[in-house]
Short mmCIF file of C-alpha atoms in Angstrom, two decimals:
data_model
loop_
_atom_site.label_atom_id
_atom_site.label_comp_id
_atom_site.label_asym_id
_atom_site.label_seq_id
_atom_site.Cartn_x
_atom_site.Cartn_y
_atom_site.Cartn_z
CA UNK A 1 114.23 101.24 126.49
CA UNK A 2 113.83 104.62 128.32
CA UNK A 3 110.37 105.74 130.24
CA UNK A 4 109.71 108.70 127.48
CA UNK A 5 110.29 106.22 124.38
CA UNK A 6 108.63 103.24 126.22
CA UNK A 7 105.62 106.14 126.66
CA UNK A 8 105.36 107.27 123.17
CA UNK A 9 105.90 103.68 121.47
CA UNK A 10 102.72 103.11 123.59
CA UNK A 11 100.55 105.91 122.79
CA UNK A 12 101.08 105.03 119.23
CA UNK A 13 100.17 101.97 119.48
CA UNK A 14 97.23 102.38 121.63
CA UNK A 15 95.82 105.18 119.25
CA UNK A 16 96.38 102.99 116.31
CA UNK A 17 94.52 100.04 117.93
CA UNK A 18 91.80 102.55 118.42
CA UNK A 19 91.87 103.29 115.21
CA UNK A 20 91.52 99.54 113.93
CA UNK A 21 88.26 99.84 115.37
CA UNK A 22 86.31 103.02 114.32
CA UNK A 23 87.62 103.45 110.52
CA UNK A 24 85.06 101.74 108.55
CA UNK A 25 85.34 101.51 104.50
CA UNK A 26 82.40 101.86 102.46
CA UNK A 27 82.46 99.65 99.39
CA UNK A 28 78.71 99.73 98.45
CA UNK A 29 79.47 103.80 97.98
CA UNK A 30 82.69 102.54 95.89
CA UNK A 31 80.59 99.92 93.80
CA UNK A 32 78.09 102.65 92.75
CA UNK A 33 80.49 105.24 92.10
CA UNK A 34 82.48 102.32 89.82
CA UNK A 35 78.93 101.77 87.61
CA UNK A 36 78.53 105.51 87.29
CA UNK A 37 81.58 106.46 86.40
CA UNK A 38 82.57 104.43 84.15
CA UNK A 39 79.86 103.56 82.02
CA UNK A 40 77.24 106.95 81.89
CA UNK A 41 79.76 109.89 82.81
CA UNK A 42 83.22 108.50 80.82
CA UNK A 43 81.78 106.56 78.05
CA UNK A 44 83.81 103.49 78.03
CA UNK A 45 82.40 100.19 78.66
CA UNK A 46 85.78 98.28 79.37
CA UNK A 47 89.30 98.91 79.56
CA UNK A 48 91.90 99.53 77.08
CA UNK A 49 95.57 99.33 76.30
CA UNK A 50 96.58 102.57 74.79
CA UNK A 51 100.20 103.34 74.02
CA UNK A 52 100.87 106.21 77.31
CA UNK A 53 101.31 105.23 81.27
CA UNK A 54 98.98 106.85 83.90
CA UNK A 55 99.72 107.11 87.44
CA UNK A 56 98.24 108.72 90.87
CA UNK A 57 97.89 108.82 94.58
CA UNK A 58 94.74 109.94 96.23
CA UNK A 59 94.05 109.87 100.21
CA UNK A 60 91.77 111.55 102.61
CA UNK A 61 93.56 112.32 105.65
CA UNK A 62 97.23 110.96 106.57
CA UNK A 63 98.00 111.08 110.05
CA UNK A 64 101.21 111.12 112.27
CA UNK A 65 101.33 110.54 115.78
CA UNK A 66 104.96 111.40 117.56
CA UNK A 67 106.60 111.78 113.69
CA UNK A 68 104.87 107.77 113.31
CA UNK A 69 102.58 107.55 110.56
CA UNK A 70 99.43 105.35 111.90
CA UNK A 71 98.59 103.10 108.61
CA UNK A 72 95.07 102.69 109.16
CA UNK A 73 94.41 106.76 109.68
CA UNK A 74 95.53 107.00 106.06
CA UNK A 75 92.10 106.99 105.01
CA UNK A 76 90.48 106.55 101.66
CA UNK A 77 93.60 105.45 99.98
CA UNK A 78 93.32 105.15 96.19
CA UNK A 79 96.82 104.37 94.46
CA UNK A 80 96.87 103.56 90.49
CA UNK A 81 100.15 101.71 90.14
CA UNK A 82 101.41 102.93 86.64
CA UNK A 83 98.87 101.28 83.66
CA UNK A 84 98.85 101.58 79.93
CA UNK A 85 95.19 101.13 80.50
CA UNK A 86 91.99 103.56 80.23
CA UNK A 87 88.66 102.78 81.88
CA UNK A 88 90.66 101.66 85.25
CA UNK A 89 89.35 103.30 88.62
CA UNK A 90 90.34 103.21 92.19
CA UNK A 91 88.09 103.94 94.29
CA UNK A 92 87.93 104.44 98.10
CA UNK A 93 85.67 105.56 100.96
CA UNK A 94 86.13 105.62 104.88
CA UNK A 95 83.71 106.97 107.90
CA UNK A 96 86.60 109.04 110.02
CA UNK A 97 83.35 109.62 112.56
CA UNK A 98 85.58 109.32 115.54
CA UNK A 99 89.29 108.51 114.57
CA UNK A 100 90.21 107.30 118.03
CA UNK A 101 92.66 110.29 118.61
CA UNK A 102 92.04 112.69 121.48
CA UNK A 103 90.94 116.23 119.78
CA UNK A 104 90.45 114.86 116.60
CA UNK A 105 86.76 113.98 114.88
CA UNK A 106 85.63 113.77 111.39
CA UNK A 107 82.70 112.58 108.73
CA UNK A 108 83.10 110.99 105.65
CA UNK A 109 86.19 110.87 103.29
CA UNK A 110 86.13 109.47 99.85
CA UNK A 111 88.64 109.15 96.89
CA UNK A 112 89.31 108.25 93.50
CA UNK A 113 91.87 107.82 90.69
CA UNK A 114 90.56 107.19 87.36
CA UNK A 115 91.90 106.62 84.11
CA UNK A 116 90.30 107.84 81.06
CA UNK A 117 89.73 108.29 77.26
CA UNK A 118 86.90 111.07 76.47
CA UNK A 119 86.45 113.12 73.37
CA UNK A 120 90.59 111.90 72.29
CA UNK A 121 91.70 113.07 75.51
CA UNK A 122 93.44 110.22 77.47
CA UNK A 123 94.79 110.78 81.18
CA UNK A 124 94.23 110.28 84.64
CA UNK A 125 92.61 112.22 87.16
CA UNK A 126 92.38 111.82 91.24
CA UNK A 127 89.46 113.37 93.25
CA UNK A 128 89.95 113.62 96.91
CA UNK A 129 86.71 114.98 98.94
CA UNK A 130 86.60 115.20 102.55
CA UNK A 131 83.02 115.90 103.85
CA UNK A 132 84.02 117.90 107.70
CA UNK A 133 86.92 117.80 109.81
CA UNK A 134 87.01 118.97 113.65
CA UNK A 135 89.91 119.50 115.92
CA UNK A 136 89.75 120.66 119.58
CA UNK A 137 87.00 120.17 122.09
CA UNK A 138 87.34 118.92 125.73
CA UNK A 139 91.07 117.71 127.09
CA UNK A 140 91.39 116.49 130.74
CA UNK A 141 88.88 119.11 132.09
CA UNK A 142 90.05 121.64 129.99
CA UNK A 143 88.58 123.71 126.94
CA UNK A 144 90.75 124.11 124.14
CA UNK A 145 90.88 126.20 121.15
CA UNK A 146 88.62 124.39 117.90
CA UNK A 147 88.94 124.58 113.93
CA UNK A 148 85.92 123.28 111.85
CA UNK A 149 86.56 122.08 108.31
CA UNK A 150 83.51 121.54 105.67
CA UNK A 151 83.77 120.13 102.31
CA UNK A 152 86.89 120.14 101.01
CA UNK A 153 87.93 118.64 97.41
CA UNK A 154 91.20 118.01 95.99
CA UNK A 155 90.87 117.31 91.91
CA UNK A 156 94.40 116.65 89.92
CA UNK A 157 94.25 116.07 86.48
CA UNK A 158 97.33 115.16 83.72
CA UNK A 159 96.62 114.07 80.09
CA UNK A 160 97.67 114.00 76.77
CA UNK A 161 95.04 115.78 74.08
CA UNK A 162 93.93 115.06 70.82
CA UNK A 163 96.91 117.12 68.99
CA UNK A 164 99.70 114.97 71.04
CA UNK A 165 100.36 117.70 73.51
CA UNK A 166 100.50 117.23 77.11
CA UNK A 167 98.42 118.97 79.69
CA UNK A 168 97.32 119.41 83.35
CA UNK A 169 94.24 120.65 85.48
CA UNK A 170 94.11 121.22 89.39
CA UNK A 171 91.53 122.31 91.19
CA UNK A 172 91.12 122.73 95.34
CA UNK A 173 88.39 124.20 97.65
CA UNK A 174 86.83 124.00 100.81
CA UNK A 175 82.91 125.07 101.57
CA UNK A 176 83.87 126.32 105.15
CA UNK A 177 86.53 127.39 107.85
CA UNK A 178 86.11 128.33 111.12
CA UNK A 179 88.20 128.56 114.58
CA UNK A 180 86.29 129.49 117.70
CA UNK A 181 87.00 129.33 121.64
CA UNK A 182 90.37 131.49 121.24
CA UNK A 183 92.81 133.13 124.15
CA UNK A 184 93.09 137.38 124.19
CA UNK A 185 96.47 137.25 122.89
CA UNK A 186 96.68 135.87 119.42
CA UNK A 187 99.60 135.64 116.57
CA UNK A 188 99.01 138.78 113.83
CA UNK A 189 98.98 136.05 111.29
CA UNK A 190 96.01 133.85 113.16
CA UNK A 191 94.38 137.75 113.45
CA UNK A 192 94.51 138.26 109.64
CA UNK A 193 93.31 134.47 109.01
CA UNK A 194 90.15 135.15 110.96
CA UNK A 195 89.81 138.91 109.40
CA UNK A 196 89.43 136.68 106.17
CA UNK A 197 87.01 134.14 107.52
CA UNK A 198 84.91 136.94 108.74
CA UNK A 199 84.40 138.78 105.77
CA UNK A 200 82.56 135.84 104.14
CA UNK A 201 84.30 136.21 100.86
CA UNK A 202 83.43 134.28 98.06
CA UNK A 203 87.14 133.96 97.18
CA UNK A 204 88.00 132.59 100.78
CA UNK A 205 89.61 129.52 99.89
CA UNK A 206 92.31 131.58 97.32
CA UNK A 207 92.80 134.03 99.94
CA UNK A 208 93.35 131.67 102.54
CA UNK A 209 96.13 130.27 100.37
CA UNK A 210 97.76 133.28 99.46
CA UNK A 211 97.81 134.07 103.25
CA UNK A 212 99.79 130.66 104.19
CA UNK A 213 101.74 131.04 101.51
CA UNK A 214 102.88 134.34 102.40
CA UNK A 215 104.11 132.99 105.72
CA UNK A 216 107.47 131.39 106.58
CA UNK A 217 106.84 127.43 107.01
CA UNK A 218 103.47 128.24 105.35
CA UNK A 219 101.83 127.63 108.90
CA UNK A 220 99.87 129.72 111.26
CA UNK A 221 99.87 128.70 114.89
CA UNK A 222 96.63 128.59 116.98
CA UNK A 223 97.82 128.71 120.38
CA UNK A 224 96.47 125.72 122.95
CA UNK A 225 95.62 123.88 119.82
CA UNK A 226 98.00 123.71 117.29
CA UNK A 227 97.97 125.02 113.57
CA UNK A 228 97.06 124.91 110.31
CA UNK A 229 99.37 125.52 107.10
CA UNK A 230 99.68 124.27 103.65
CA UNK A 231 101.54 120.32 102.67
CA UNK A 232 102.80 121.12 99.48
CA UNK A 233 101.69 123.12 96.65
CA UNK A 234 98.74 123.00 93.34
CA UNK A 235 101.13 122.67 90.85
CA UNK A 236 101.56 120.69 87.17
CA UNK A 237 104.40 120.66 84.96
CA UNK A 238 103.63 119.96 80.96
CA UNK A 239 106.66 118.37 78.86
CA UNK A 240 106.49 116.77 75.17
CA UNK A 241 106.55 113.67 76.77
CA UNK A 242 104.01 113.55 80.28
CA UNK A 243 102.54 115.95 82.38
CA UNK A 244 101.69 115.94 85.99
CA UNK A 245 99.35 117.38 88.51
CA UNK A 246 99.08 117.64 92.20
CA UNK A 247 96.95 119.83 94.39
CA UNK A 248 97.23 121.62 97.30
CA UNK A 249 96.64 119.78 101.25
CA UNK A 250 95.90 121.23 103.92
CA UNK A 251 98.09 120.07 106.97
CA UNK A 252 96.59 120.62 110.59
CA UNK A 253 98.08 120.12 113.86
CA UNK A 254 97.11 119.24 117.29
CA UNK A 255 99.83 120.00 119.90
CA UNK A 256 97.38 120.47 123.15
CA UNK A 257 97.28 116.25 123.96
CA UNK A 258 101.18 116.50 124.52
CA UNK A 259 101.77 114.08 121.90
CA UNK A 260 101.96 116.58 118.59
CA UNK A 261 99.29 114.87 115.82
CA UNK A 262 99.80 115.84 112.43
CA UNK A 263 97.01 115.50 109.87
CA UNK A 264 97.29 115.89 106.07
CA UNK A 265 93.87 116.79 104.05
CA UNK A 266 93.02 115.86 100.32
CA UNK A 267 96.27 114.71 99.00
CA UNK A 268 95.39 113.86 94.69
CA UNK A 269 98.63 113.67 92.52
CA UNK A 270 98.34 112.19 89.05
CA UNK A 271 100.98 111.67 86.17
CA UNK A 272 100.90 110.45 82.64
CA UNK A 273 104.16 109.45 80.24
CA UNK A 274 105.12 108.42 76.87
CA UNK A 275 106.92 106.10 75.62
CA UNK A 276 106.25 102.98 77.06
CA UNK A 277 106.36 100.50 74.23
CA UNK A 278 107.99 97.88 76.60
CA UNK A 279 105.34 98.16 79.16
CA UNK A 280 105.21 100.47 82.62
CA UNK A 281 107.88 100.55 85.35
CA UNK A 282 106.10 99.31 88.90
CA UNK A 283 109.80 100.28 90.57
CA UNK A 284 110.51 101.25 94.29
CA UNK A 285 113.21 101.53 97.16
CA UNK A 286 112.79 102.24 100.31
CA UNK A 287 115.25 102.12 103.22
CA UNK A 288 112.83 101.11 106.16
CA UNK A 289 109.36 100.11 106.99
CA UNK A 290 108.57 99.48 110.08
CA UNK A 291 105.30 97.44 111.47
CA UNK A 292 103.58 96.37 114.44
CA UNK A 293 102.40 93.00 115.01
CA UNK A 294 99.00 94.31 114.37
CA UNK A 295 100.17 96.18 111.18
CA UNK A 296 99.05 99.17 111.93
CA UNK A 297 102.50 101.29 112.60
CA UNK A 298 104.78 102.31 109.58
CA UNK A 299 107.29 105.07 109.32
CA UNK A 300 106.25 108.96 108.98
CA UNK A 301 109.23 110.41 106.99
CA UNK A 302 111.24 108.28 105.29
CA UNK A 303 110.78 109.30 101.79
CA UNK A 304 109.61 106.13 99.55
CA UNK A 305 110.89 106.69 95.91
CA UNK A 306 110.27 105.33 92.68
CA UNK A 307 110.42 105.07 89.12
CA UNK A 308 108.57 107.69 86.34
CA UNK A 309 106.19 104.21 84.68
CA UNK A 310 108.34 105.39 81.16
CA UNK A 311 111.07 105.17 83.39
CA UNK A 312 114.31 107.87 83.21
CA UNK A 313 115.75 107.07 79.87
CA UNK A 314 118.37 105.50 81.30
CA UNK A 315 119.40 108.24 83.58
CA UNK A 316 120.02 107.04 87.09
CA UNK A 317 117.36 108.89 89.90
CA UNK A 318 119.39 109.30 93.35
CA UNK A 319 118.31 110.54 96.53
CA UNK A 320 119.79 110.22 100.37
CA UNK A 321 118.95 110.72 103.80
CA UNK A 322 121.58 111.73 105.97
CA UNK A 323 120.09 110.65 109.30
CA UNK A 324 117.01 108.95 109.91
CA UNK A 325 115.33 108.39 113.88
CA UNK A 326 112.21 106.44 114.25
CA UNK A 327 109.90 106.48 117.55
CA UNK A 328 112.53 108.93 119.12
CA UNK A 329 115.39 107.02 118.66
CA UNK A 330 113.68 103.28 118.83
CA UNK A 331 115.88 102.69 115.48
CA UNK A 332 118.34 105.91 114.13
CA UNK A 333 119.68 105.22 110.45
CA UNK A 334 122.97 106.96 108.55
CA UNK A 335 124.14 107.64 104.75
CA UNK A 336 120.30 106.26 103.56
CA UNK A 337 120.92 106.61 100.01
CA UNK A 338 118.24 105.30 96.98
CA UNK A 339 119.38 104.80 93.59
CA UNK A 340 116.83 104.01 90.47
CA UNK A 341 116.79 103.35 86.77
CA UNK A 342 114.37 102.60 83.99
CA UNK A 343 115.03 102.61 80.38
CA UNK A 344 112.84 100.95 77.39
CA UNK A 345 113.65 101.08 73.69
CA UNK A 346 111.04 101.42 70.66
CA UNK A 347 111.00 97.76 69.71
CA UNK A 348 109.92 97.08 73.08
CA UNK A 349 113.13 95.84 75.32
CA UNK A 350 113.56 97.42 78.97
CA UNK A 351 116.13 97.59 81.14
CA UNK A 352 116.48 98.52 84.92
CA UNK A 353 117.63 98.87 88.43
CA UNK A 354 116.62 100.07 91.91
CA UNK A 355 118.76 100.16 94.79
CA UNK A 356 118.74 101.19 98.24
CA UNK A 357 122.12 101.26 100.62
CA UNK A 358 122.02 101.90 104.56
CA UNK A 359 125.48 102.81 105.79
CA UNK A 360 124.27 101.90 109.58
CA UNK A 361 121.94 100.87 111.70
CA UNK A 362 121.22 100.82 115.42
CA UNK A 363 119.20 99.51 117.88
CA UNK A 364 120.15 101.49 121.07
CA UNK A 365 118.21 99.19 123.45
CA UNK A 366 119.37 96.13 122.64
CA UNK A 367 122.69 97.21 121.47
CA UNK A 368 122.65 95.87 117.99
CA UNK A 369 124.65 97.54 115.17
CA UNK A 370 124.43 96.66 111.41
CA UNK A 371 126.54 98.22 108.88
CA UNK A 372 126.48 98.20 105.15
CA UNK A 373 123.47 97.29 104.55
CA UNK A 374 122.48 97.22 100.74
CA UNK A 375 120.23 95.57 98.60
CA UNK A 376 119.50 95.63 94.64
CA UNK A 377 117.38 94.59 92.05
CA UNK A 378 118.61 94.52 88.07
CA UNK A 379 115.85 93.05 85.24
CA UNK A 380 115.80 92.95 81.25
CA UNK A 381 113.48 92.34 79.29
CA UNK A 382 113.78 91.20 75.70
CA UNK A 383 111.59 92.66 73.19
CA UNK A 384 108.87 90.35 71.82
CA UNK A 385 108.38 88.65 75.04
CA UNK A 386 106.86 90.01 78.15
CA UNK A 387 108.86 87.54 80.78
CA UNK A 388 111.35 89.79 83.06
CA UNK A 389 114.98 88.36 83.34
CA UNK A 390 115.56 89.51 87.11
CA UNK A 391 118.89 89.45 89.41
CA UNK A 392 119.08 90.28 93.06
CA UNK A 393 121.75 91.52 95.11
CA UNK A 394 121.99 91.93 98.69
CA UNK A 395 124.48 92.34 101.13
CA UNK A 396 125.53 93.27 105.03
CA UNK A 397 129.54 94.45 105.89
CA UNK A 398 129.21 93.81 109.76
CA UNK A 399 126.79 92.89 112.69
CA UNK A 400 127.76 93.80 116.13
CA UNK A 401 125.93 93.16 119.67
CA UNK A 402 126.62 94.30 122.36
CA UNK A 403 129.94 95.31 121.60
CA UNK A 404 130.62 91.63 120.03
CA UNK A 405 131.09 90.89 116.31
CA UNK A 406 128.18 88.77 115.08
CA UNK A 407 128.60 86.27 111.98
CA UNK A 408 127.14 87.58 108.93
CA UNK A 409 124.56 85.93 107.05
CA UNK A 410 125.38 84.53 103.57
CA UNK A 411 121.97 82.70 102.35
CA UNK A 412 118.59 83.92 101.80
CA UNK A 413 116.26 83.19 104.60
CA UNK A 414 118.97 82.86 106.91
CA UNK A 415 118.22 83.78 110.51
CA UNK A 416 120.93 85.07 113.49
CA UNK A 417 119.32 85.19 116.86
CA UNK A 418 119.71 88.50 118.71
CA UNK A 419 118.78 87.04 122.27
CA UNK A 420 115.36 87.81 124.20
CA UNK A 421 113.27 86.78 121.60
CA UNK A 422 114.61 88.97 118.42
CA UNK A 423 116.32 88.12 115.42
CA UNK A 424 116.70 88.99 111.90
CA UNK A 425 116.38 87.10 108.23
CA UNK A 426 118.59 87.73 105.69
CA UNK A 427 117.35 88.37 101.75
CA UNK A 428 113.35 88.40 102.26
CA UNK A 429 111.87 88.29 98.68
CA UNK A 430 107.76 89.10 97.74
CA UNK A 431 106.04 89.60 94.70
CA UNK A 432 108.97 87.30 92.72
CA UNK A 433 106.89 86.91 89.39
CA UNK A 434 107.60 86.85 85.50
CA UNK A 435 107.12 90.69 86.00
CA UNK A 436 109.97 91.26 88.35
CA UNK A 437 110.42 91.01 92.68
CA UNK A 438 111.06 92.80 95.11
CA UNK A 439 113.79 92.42 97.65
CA UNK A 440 114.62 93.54 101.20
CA UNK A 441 118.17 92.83 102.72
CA UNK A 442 116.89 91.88 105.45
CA UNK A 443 114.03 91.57 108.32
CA UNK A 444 114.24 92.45 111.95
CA UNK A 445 111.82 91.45 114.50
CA UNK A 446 112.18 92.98 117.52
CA UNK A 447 109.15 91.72 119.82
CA UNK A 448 109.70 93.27 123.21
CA UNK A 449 109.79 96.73 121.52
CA UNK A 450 106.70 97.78 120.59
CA UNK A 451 103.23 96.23 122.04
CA UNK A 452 101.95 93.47 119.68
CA UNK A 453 105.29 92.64 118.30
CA UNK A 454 107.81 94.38 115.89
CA UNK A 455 108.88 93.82 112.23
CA UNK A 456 111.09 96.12 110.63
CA UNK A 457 111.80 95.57 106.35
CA UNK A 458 115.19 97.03 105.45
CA UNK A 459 116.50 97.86 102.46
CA UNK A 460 113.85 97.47 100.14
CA UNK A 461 114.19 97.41 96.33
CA UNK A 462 111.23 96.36 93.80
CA UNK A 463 111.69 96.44 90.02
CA UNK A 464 108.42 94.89 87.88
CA UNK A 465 107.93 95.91 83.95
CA UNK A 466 104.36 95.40 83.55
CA UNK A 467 102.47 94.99 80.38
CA UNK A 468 99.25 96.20 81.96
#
C-alpha cells in the first residue's frame, strides 16, 4: 500500500478511535423523554397495530473523514425500521463535547422518531436538535477562520388524517450563526452571508437558505476553514397512498487539517404508506460495507437502498453505481447495480426480491480481483400465515491473484486463503428468521490493511416481511 493511502487509512482510524472514547450516549435523558412522550403529550398508553406503515431516520451529526464515514460520529442515531405500529419511539442522545477531530467541538445532540395516533391523525414524526456546534480554533500554531452554530432543530412529519388523506409537515431552524477571525479578501457570497448575519433578522434562518440555495453546489466557501452549504432539501411529497417528509441539513466542512472533514447537521426524514395488509417490507441491498476491527469505519458514499415498507406494487426499484473507490483506492468497485421488489395483495400474501450485483472488484495492494459478484434474496409469503418462505442466491464468475486464477467457492461458509493473513468466506447469512435473512456474497478480511483489522461485507441483500 502506498505512503499517502497508508497515511489516510491511519488518520481515519486514529480519529475514529478517538472518537470511541469521547461520544457518550445519554439514556437517562432518553428514558424520560420515552415517559413523557408517550403517555402525557401523545395520549397513548401502549402500542397499536393500525392498518398503515411508518418509517424514519433521525441523526445529529454524520461525519466523513477522507470521503470515510466514521460510525461512531454518527451521533444520536434514531432509525424506525418500517412498523404498522403507533405509540413506538426511538429515541437517542449523545455529548459531541469534544469529537476527537482536530477543529471540530460540539455540545449536546439528541433525536427522536416517534410514531403516533392523536386526535385520528396517525403518522410518524422525527425531531433532530443539536444544542451548538464549533469549527475552527487553533491548528499547529496557527489561527484559523471559526463558525459557531446554536440550537438547531430539524422536525419532519408524514401522516395520514382523519378524512383518509395523506399529509406532511417540516419544520427547520437554528437560534444562531456566526463566523469570526476572517482573512481581507473574502468570496462575494461569504460577504453577503455575513451582511445577513449582521442585520440580526428575525427571518435569518429562511434567508440563510434562500442564500445557499441560490448558489451553485449550494455551498459557500470560508477560506482557511472550509464551508458551509445545504445536504439536501425541506421537502414532502403527498400521494393517495403515503406521504413523506424530510428537512433541510446543514453540511459544514473543515479543509484547514489537510484531511477534508465533512459534517452533516439535523438529518429527520419520515414516511408513512398504505396498504400493507401482509405486513411491512424490512428490505435492503447494499454493495459494500466496510469495517475495522474495532467497528468503527464504514463506507461514506455508497448509497444503501431499500424497499417503500408497502413495498413497489410489484414494480422493480433499480439503481447503479458506475465506479466506486474507498480510502483512495484501498478497494475501487465497477457496474454496482441494486435491484428491489415488494408486492402484497389484499388478502394478505407478499411477494419479493432484493438484489445487488458487483461487476468487479479489486484490491490493488494485494493484487486480488473478483468478478461477478452477485447475491439475491426471493421470499413469499402465504396469506393467513405470517412464516416467510425465503430463497437465496449467490454467486462469483472469477477470482484472480496476482495475475493467477483462483478456484471459486461453491458452498456457504467456504473460505479461500489470499496469503499474508487474508481471506474471504463465501455466502455469509444474518438475521435468517421466519421473517426473512439477509445475505452477503461474500466476506473479505483483509488484516494488514487497515489498523485493528479489516472486514469488508459484499453484496448485501436483506428481504424480511414483518408483521410488526
Amino acid at each position: 500500500m502506498n505512503t499517502s493511502l497508508r497515511r489516510a487509512v491511519a488518520t481515519v482510524a486514529v480519529c475514529a478511535a478517538g472518537l470511541a472514547g469521547t461520544l457518550v450516549s445519554t439514556p437517562s435523558a432518553d428514558a424520560v423523554r420515552h415517559a413523557d412522550r408517550g403517555h402525557t403529550d401523545r395520549g397513548h398508553a401502549a402500542p397499536a397495530r393500525t392498518n398503515l406503515g411508518y418509517k424514519a431516520v433521525v441523526y445529529g451529526t454524520k461525519v466523513l473523514l477522507d470521503g470515510v464515514e466514521v460510525r461512531n460520529a454518527k451521533t444520536a442515531f434514531a432509525q424506525q425500521r418500517c412498523t404498522r405500529y403507533v405509540g413506538r419511539e426511538v429515541t437517542k442522545g449523545a455529548d459531541i463535547t469534544d469529537l476527537g477531530i482536530p477543529l471540530v467541538a460540539g455540545g449536546l445532540t439528541e433525536s427522536y422518531s416517534q410514531t403516533y395516533r392523536e386526535h385520528g391523525v396517525r403518522g410518524v414524526r422525527g425531531v433532530s436538535t443539536i444544542g451548538d456546534l464549533e469549527l475552527g480554533g487553533e491548528f499547529q500554531g496557527q489561527q484559523t477562520p471559526t463558525l459557531k452554530l446554536t440550537g438547531l432543530t430539524s422536525v419532519a412529519d408524514a401522516f395520514q388524517k382523519a378524512d383518509g388523506t395523506f399529509g406532511h409537515d417540516e419544520s427547520f431552524g437554528f437560534e444562531g450563526l456566526s463566523i469570526g477571525n476572517l482573512p481581507e479578501q473574502i468570496p462575494q457570497e461569504l460577504q453577503d452571508l455575513l451582511d445577513l448575519i449582521s442585520q440580526g433578522s428575525a427571518d435569518l434562518v429562511n434567508q440563510v437558505i434562500d442564500l445557499l440555495s441560490s448558489i451553485t453546489g449550494n455551498t459557500i466557501e470560508i477560506p482557511g476553514l472550509g464551508s458551509i452549504g445545504l445536504a439536501g432539501v425541506k421537502s414532502g411529497r403527498a400521494t393517495d397512498h403515503m406521504a413523506s417528509s424530510q428537512t433541510y441539513a446543514l453540511r459544514l466542512t473543515v479543509t484547514a487539517t489537510g484531511h477534508p472533514t465533512e459534517i452533516t447537521l439535523g438529518r429527520a426524514h419520515s414516511a408513512v404508506y398504505e396498504p400493507v395488509p401482509a405486513g411491512v417490507f424490512q428490505s435492503r441491498a447494499m454493495g459494500l460495507a466496510p469495517l475495522g476491527g474495532n467497528d468503527l469505519l464504514s463506507l461514506g458514499g455508497l448509497e444503501e437502498q431499500s424497499l417503500p415498507c408497502s413495498g413497489t406494487g410489484g414494480k422493480v426499484q433499480k439503481h447503479s453505481i458506475a465506479d466506486v473507490r474507498v480510502l483512495g483506492g484501498l478497494v475501487n468497485m465497477t457496474g454496482v447495480q441494486y435491484a428491489l421488489m415488494g408486492d402484497q395483495s389484499p388478502a394478505g400474501a407478499a411477494r419479493g426480491f432484493v438484489s445487488t450485483t458487483i461487476g468487479s472488484l479489486s484490491v490493488p495492494s494485494i493484487g486480488l480481483v473478483i468478478d461477478g459478484i452477485r447475491s439475491r434474496v426471493d421470499l413469499r409469503k402465504p396469506a393467513g400465515t405470517t412464516k416467510v418462505q425465503r430463497t437465496v442466491h449467490t454467486g462469483l464468475a472469477k477470482i484472480t491473484l496476482n495475475g493467477e486464477e483462483v478456484a471459486v467457492p461453491t458452498r456457504a461458509g467456504q473460505v479461500v486463503d489470499l496469503g499474508d493473513g487474508n481471506f474471504l468466506k463465501y455466502r455469509v447469512l444474518s438475521r435468517n428468521n421466519w421473517t426473512g435473512v439477509e445475505s452477503r456474497a461474500l466476506t473479505l478480511t483483509l488484516p494488514g490493511l487497515i489498523p485493528g483489522g479489516s472486514v469488508l461485507d459484499l453484496a448485501w441483500a436483506g428481504a424480511h416481511v414483518s408483521p410488526n
